[in-house]
CSV table of C-alpha atoms in Angstrom, one decimal:
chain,number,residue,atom,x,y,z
A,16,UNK,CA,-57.8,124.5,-5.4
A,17,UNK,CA,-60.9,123.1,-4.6
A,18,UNK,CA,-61.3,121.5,-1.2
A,19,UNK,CA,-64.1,119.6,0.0
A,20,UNK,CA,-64.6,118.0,3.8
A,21,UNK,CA,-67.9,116.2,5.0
A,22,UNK,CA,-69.0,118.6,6.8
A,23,UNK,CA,-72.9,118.9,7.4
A,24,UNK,CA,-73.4,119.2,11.1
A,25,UNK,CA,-71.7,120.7,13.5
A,26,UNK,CA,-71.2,122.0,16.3
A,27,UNK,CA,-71.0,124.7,19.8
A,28,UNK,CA,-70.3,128.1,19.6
A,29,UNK,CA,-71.8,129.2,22.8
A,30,UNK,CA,-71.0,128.3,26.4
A,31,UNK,CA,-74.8,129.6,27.2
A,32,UNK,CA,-76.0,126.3,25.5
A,33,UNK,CA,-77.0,123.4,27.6
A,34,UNK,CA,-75.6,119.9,27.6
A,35,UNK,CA,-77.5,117.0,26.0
A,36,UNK,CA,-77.1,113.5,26.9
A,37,UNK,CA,-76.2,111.0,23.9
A,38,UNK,CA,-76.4,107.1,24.5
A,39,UNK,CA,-77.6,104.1,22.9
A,40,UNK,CA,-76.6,100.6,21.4
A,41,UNK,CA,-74.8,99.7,18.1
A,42,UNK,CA,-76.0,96.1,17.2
A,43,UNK,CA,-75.4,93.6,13.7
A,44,UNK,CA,-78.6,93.1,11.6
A,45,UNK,CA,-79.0,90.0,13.9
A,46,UNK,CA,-79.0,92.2,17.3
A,47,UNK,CA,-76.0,91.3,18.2
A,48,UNK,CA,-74.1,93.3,20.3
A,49,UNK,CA,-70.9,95.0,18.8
A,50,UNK,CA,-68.4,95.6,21.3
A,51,UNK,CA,-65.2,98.3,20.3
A,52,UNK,CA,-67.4,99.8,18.1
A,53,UNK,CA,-66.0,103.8,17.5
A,54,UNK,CA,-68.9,106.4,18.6
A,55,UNK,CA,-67.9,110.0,17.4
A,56,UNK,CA,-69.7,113.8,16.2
A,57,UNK,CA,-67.9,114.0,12.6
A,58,UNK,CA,-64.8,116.6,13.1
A,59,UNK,CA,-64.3,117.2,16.4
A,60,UNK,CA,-62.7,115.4,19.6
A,61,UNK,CA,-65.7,114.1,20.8
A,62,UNK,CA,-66.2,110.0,20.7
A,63,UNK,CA,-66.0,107.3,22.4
A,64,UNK,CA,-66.0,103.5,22.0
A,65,UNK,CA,-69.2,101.1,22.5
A,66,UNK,CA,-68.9,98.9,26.1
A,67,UNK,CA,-69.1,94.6,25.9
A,68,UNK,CA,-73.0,95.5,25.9
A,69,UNK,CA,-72.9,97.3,22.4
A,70,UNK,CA,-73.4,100.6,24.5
A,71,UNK,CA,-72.2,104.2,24.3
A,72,UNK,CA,-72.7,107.6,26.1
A,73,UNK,CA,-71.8,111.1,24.9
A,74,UNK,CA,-72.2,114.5,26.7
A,75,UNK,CA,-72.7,117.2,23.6
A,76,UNK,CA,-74.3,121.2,23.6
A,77,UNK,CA,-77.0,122.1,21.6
A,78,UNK,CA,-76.6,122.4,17.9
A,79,UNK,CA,-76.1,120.3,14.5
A,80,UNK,CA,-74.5,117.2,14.8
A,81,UNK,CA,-73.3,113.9,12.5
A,82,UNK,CA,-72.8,111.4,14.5
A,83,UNK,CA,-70.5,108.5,12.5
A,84,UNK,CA,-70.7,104.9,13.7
A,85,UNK,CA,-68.3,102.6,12.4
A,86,UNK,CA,-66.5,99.0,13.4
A,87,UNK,CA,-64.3,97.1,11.3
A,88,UNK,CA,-66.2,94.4,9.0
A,89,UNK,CA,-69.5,96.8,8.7
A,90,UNK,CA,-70.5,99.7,6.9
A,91,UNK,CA,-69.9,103.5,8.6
A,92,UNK,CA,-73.4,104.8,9.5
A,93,UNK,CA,-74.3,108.3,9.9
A,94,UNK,CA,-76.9,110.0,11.4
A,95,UNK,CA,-78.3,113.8,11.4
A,96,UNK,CA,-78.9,114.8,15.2
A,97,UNK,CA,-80.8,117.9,16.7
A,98,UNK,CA,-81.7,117.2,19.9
A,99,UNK,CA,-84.8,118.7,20.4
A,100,UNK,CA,-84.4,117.4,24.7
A,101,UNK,CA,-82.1,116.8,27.3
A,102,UNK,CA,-81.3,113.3,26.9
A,103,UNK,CA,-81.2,111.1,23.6
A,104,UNK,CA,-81.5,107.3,23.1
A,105,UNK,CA,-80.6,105.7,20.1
A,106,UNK,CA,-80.4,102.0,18.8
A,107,UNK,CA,-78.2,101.7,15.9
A,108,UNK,CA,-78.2,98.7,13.4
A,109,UNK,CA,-74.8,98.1,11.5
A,110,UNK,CA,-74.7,96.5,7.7
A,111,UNK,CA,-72.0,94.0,7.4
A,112,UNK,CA,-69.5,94.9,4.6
A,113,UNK,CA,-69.1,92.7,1.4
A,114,UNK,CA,-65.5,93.6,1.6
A,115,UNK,CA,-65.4,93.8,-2.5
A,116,UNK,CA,-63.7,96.9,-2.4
A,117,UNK,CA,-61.1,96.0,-0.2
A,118,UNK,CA,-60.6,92.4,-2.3
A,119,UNK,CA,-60.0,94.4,-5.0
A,120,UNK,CA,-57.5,96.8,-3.7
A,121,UNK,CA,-55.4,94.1,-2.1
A,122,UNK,CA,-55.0,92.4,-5.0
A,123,UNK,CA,-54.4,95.3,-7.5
A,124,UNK,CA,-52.0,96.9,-4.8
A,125,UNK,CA,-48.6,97.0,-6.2
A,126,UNK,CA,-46.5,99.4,-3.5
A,127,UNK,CA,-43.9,100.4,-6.9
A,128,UNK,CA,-42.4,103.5,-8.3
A,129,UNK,CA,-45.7,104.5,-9.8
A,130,UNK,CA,-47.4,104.2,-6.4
A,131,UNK,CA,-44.7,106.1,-4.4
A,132,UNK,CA,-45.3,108.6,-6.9
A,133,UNK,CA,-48.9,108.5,-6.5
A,134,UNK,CA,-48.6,108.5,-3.1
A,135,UNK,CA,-46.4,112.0,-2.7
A,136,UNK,CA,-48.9,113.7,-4.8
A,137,UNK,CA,-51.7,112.3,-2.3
A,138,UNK,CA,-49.9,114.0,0.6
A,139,UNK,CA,-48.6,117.2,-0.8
A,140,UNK,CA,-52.2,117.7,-2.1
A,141,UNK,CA,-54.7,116.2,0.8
A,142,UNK,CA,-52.1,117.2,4.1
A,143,UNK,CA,-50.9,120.6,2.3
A,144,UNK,CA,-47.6,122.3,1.7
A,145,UNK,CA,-47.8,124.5,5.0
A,146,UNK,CA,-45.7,123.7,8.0
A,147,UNK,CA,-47.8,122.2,9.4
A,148,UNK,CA,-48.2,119.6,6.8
A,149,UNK,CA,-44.4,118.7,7.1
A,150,UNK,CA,-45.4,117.6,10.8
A,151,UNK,CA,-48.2,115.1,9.9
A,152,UNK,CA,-47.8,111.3,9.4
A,153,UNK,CA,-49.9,108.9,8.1
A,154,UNK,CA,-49.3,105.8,10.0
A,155,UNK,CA,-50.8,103.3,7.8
A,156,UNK,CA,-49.8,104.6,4.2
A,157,UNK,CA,-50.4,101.1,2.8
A,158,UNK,CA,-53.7,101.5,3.3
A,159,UNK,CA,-53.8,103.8,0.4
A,160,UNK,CA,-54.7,102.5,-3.5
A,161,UNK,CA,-54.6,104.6,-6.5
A,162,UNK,CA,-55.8,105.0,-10.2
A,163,UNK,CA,-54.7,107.6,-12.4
A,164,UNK,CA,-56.2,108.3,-15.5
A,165,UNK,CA,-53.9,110.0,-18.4
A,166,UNK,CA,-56.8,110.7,-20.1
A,167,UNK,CA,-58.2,113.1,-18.0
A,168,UNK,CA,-55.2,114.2,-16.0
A,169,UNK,CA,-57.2,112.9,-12.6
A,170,UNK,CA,-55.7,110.6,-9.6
A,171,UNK,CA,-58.1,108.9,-7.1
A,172,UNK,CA,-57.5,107.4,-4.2
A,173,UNK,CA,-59.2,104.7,-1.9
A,174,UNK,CA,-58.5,103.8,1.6
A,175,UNK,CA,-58.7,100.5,3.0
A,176,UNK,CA,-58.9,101.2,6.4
A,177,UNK,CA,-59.2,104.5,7.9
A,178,UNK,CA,-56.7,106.4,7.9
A,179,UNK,CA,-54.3,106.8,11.2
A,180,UNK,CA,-52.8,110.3,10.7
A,181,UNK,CA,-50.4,111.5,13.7
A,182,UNK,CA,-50.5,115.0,13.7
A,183,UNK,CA,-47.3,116.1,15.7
A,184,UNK,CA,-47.5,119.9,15.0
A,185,UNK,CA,-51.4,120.3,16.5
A,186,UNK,CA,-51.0,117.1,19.2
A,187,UNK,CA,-53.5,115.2,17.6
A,188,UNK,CA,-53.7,112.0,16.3
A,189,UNK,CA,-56.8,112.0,14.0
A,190,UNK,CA,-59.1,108.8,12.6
A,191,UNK,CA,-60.1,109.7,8.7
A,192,UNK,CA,-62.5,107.6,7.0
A,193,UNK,CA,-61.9,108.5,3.3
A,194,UNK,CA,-64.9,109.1,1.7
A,195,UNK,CA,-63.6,110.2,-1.9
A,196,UNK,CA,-60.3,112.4,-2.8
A,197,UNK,CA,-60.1,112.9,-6.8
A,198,UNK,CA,-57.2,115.6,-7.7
A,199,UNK,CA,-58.5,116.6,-11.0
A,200,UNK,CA,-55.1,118.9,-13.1
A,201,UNK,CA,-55.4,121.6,-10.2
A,202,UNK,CA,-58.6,121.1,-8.8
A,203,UNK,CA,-58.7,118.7,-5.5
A,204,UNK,CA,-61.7,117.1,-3.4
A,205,UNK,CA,-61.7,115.0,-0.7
A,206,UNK,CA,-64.2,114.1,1.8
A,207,UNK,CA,-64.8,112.4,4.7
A,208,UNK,CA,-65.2,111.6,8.6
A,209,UNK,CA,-62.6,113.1,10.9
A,210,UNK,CA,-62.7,111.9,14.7
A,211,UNK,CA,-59.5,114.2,16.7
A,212,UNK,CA,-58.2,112.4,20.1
A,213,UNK,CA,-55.0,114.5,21.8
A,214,UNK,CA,-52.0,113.2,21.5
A,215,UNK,CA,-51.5,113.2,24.7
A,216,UNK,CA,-53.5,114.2,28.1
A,217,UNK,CA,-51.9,117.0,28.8
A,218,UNK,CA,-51.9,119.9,25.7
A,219,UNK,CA,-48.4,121.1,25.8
A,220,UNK,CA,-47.9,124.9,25.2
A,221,UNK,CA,-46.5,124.4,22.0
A,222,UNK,CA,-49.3,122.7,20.7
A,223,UNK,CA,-51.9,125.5,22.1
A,224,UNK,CA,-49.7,128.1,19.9
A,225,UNK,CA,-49.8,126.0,16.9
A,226,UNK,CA,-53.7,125.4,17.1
A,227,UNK,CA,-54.1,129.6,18.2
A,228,UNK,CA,-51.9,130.5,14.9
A,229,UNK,CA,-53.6,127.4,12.4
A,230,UNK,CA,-57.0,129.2,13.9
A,231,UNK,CA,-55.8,132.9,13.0
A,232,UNK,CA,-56.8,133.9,9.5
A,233,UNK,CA,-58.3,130.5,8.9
A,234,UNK,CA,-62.2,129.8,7.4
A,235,UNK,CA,-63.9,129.0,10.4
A,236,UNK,CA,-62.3,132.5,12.3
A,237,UNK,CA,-63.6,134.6,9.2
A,238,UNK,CA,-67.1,133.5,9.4
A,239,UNK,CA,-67.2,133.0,13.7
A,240,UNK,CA,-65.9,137.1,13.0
A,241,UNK,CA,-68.5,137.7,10.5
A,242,UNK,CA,-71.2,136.2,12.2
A,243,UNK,CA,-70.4,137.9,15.2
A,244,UNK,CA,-69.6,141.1,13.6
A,245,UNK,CA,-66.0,141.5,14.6
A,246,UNK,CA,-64.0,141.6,11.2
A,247,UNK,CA,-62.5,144.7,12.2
A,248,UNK,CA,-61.3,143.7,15.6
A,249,UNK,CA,-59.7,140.1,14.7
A,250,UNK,CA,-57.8,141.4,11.7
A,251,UNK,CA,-60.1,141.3,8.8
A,252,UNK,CA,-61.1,142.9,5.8
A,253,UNK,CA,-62.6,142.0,2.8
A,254,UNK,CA,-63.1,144.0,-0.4
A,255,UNK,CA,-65.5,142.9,-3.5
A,256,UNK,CA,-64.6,142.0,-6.7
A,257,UNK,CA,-65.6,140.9,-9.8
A,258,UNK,CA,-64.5,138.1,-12.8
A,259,UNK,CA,-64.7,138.9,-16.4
A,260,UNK,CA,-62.9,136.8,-19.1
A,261,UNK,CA,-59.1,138.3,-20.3
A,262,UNK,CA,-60.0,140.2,-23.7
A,263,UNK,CA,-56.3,139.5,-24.4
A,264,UNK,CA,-56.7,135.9,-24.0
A,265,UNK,CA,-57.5,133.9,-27.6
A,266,UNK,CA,-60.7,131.8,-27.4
A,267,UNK,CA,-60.2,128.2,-26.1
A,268,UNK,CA,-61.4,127.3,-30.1
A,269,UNK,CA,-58.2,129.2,-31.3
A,270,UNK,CA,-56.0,127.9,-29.0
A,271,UNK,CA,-57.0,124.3,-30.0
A,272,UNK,CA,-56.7,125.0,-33.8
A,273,UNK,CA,-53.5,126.8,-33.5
A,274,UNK,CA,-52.5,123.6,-31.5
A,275,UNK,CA,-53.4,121.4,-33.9
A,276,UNK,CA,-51.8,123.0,-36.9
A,277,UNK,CA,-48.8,123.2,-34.7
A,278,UNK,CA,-48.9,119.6,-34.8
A,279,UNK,CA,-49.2,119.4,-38.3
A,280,UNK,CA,-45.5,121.7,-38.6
A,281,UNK,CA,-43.6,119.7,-36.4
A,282,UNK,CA,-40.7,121.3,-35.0
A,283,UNK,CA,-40.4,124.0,-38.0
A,284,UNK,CA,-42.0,126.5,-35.6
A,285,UNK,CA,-40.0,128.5,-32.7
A,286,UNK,CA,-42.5,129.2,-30.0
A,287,UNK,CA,-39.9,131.4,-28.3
A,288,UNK,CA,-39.8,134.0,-31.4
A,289,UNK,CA,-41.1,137.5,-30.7
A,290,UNK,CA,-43.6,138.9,-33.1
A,291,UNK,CA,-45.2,141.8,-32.7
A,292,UNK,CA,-48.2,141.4,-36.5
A,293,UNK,CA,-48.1,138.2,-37.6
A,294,UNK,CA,-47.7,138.0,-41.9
A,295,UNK,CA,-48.2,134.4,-42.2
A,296,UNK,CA,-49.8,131.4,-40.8
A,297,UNK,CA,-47.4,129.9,-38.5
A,298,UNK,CA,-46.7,133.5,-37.0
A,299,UNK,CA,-50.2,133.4,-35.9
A,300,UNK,CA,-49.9,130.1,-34.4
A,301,UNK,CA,-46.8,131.5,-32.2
A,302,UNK,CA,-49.2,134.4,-31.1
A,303,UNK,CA,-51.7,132.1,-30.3
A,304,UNK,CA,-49.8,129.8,-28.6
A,305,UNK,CA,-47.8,132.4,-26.7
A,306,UNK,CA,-51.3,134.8,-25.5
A,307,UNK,CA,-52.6,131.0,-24.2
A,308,UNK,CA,-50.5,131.1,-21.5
A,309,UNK,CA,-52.3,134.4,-20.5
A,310,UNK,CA,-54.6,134.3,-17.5
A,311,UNK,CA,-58.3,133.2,-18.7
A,312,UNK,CA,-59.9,135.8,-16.2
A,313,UNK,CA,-58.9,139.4,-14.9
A,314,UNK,CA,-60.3,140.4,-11.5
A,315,UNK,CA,-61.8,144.0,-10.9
A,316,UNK,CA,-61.9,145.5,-7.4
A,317,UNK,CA,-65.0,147.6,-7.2
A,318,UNK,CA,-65.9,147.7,-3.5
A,319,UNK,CA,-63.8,147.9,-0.1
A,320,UNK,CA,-64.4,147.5,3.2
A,321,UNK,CA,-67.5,145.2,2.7
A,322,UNK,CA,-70.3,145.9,5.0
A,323,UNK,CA,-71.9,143.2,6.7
A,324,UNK,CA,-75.7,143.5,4.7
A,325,UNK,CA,-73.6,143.1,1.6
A,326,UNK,CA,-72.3,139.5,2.9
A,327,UNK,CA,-74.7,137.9,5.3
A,328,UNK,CA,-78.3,137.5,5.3
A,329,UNK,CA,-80.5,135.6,7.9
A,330,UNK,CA,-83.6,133.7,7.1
A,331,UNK,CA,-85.3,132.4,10.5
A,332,UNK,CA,-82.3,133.5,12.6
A,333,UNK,CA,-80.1,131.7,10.5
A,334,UNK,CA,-77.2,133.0,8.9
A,335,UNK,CA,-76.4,132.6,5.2
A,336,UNK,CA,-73.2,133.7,3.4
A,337,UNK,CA,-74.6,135.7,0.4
A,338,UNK,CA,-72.8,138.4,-1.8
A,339,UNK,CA,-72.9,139.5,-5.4
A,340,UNK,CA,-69.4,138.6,-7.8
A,341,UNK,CA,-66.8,137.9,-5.3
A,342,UNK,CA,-65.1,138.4,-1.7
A,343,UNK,CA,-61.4,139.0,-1.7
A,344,UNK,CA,-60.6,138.2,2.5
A,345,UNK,CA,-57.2,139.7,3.9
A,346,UNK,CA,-55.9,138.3,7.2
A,347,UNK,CA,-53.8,141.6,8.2
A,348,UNK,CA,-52.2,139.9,11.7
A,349,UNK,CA,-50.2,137.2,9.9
A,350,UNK,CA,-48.1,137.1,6.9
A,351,UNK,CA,-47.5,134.4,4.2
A,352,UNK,CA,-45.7,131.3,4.7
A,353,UNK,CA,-42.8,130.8,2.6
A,354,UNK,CA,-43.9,128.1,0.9
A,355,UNK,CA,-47.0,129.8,-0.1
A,356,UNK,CA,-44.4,131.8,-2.1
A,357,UNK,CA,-42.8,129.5,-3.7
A,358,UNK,CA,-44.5,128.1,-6.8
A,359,UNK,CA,-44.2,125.4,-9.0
A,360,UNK,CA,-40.7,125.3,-10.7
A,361,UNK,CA,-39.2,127.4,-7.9
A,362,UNK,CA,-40.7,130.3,-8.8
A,363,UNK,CA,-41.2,133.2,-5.9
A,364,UNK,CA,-44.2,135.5,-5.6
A,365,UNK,CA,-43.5,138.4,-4.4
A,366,UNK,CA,-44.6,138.7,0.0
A,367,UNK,CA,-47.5,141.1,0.7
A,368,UNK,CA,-47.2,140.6,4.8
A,369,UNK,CA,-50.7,139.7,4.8
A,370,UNK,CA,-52.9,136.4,3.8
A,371,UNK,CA,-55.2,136.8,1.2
A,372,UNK,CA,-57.8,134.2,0.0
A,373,UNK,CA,-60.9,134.4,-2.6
A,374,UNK,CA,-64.3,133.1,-2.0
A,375,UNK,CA,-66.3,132.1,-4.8
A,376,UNK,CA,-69.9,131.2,-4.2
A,377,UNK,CA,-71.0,128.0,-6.1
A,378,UNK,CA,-74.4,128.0,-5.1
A,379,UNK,CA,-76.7,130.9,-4.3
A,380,UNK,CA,-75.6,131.3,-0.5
A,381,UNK,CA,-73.9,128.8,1.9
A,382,UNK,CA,-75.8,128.2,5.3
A,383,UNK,CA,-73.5,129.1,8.1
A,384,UNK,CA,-73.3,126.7,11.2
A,385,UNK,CA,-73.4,128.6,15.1
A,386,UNK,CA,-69.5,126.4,15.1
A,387,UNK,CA,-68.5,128.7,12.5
A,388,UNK,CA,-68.2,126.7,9.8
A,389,UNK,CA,-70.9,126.4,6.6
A,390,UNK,CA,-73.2,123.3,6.3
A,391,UNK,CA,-72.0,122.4,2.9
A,392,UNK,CA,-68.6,123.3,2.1
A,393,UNK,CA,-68.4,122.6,-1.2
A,394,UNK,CA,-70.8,125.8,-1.9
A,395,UNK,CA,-67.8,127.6,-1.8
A,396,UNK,CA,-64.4,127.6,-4.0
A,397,UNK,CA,-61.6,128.6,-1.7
A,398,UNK,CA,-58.7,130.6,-3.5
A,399,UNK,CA,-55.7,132.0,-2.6
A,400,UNK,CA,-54.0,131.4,0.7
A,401,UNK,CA,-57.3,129.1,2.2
A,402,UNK,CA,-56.6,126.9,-0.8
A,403,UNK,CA,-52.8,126.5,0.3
A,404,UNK,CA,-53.9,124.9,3.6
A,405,UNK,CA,-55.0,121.8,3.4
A,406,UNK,CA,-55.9,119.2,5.9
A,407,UNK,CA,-53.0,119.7,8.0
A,408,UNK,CA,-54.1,123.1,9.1
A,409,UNK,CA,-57.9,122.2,10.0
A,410,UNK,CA,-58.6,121.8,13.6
A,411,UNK,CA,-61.8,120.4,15.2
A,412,UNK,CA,-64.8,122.2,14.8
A,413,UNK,CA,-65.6,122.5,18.7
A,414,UNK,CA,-61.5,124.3,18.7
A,415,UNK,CA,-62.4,127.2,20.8
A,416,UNK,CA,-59.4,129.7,20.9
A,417,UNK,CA,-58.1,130.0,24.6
A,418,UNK,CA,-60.0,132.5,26.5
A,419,UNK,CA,-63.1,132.1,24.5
């Protein structure tokens, strides 16, 4: 499952970097000042709220930023920050929203069957299946508006209002501006901003455990290990593989024919009968019909025990993920959750004790941010157990693991 989150910017890896001084004004078109007015750096805990006077004032390290501006009535701004000093000023001009959108949505918003429905499939999908997941709660669900198209087996969702999510499990409670979530058959992408505030002032120990273990084994401590070159040490290891299409597999032109002419039988044909050489048309339909259900791609391992050269490169200092065919990443220190075995239909997979996920490059390398995360996430397609966590199990990207 594909996953997608705004990501561009971001953030501190390094205590050795110094602090930089953020402040400024949010103002209307007409320079007026826009008091309430949320101030945050796009994933992270860091924000704050403009003053009577429009003004604002952050403390942030060195590094990639997105700041995201936003106040009810106007359209969210965002802004690319390096600071290349110790101190930054900023005056930032708001555009008033038309509001057609959300005149749309309120009157097309009928909160029925279908959009209970519609509404499960948002969360399972966009929070996750894991634990975690089960302890997350959007606060203002009726917020949400769907369309599904049949056609195209896709559901997409639009927001309102930002989303209030109350995150019980990690002791946040997290501000989501939905950008776009479209859940396409079994392909899912969402984006947007993410502003984290604790739940409360004082992190209890449960929550420090549940962020520690929704850090192990996760994205962001694979590539803060690889770019650090500590793979080994936190539990790591990835092998190389590659993708070739199933020579078993009938060609998707086939399988559409044989589907047709099965429509043009009716319900004269058994799909269940076993036959080893078809003699006659409609046996090969069954064949055909039967091999479709085969996986469309078989996976070769040809290389374990990855060495770094083979999957990062630097280009001015700056690290790139880069690597021929594919990288298969096992997480030895924690095993599967059991929903992650369970499939659709109550199926089981059988355990390994270990969490394994696929990367799949989509571009010809991904830039990788000193937070430990990539610039653009969706260069990658995340398989396997990283595509079973979903929002619920994403922390802030200035999360630093105790100790560190």
């Amino acid at each position: 499952m594909k996953k997608g989150f705004f990501v561009f910017l971001l953030l501190i890896n390094s205590i050795s970097f110094s602090q930089v001084l953020i402040k400024g004004n949010v103002l209307s078109e007409t320079n007026e000042a826009l008091e309430g007015a949320s101030v945050y750096f796009n994933n992270t805990t860091i924000g704050t709220v403009t003053n009577s006077e429009g003004e604002f004032q952050l403390n942030i390290k060195e590094g990639n930023y997105t700041l995201v501006v936003s106040f009810l009535g106007y359209k969210t701004k965002q802004l690319l920050i390096t600071p290349q000093s110790k101190e930054l000023t900023l005056e930032i001009k708001l555009e008033e929203d038309n509001g057609v959108l959300n005149e749309v949505v309120i009157k097309k918003t009928v909160y029925d069957d279908d959009w209970k429905y519609n509404l499960a499939r948002f969360k399972q999908t966009f929070l996750g299946r894991t634990k975690l997941a089960q302890t997350c709660k959007i606060l203002n669900e009726k917020d949400l508006y769907f369309e599904y198209s049949p056609k195209t087996n896709t559901l997409t969702a639009f927001a309102k209002n930002p989303l209030k999510i109350k995150h019980q499990g990690l002791g946040y409670i997290i501000t989501y501006d939905l950008i776009d979530f479209t859940l396409k058959g079994q392909q899912l992408f969402f984006s947007g901003f993410a502003h984290y505030k604790n739940l409360k002032k004082n992190v209890s120990k449960k929550w420090k455990q549940n962020r520690l273990e929704a850090y192990n084994g996760s994205q962001m401590h694979f590539l803060r290990s690889l770019t650090s070159k500590k793979l080994k040490e936190e539990g790591f290891v990835v092998n190389q593989f590659k993708r070739v299409p199933n020579p078993d597999r009938p060609s998707e032109e086939k399988i559409k024919m044989a589907r047709e002419l099965l429509k043009l039988y009716g319900n004269s044909i058994d799909l269940s009968k076993l036959i080893e050489k078809p003699k006659n048309q409609s046996d090969s339909i069954i064949v055909t019909i039967q091999k479709a259900r085969l996986p469309k791609h078989e996976d070769y391992l040809y290389k374990k025990n990855v060495p770094y050269e083979d999957m990062i490169i630097y280009n001015n200092n700056t690290p790139y993920l880069s690597f021929k065919d594919h990288l298969m990443v096992i997480y030895t220190k924690e095993k599967e959750e059991e929903n992650y075995l369970i499939e659709m239909f109550g199926k089981r997979k059988k355990a390994s004790g270990v969490q394994t996920s696929n990367i799949v490059l989509l571009e010809g390398n991904a830039q990788i941010d000193k937070s430990g995360v990539l610039i653009n996430p969706n260069a990658i397609f995340n398989e396997g157990y990283w595509g079973f966590e979903a929002f619920a199990n994403m922390l802030p990207l200035d999360y630093q693991p105790s100790g560190n």
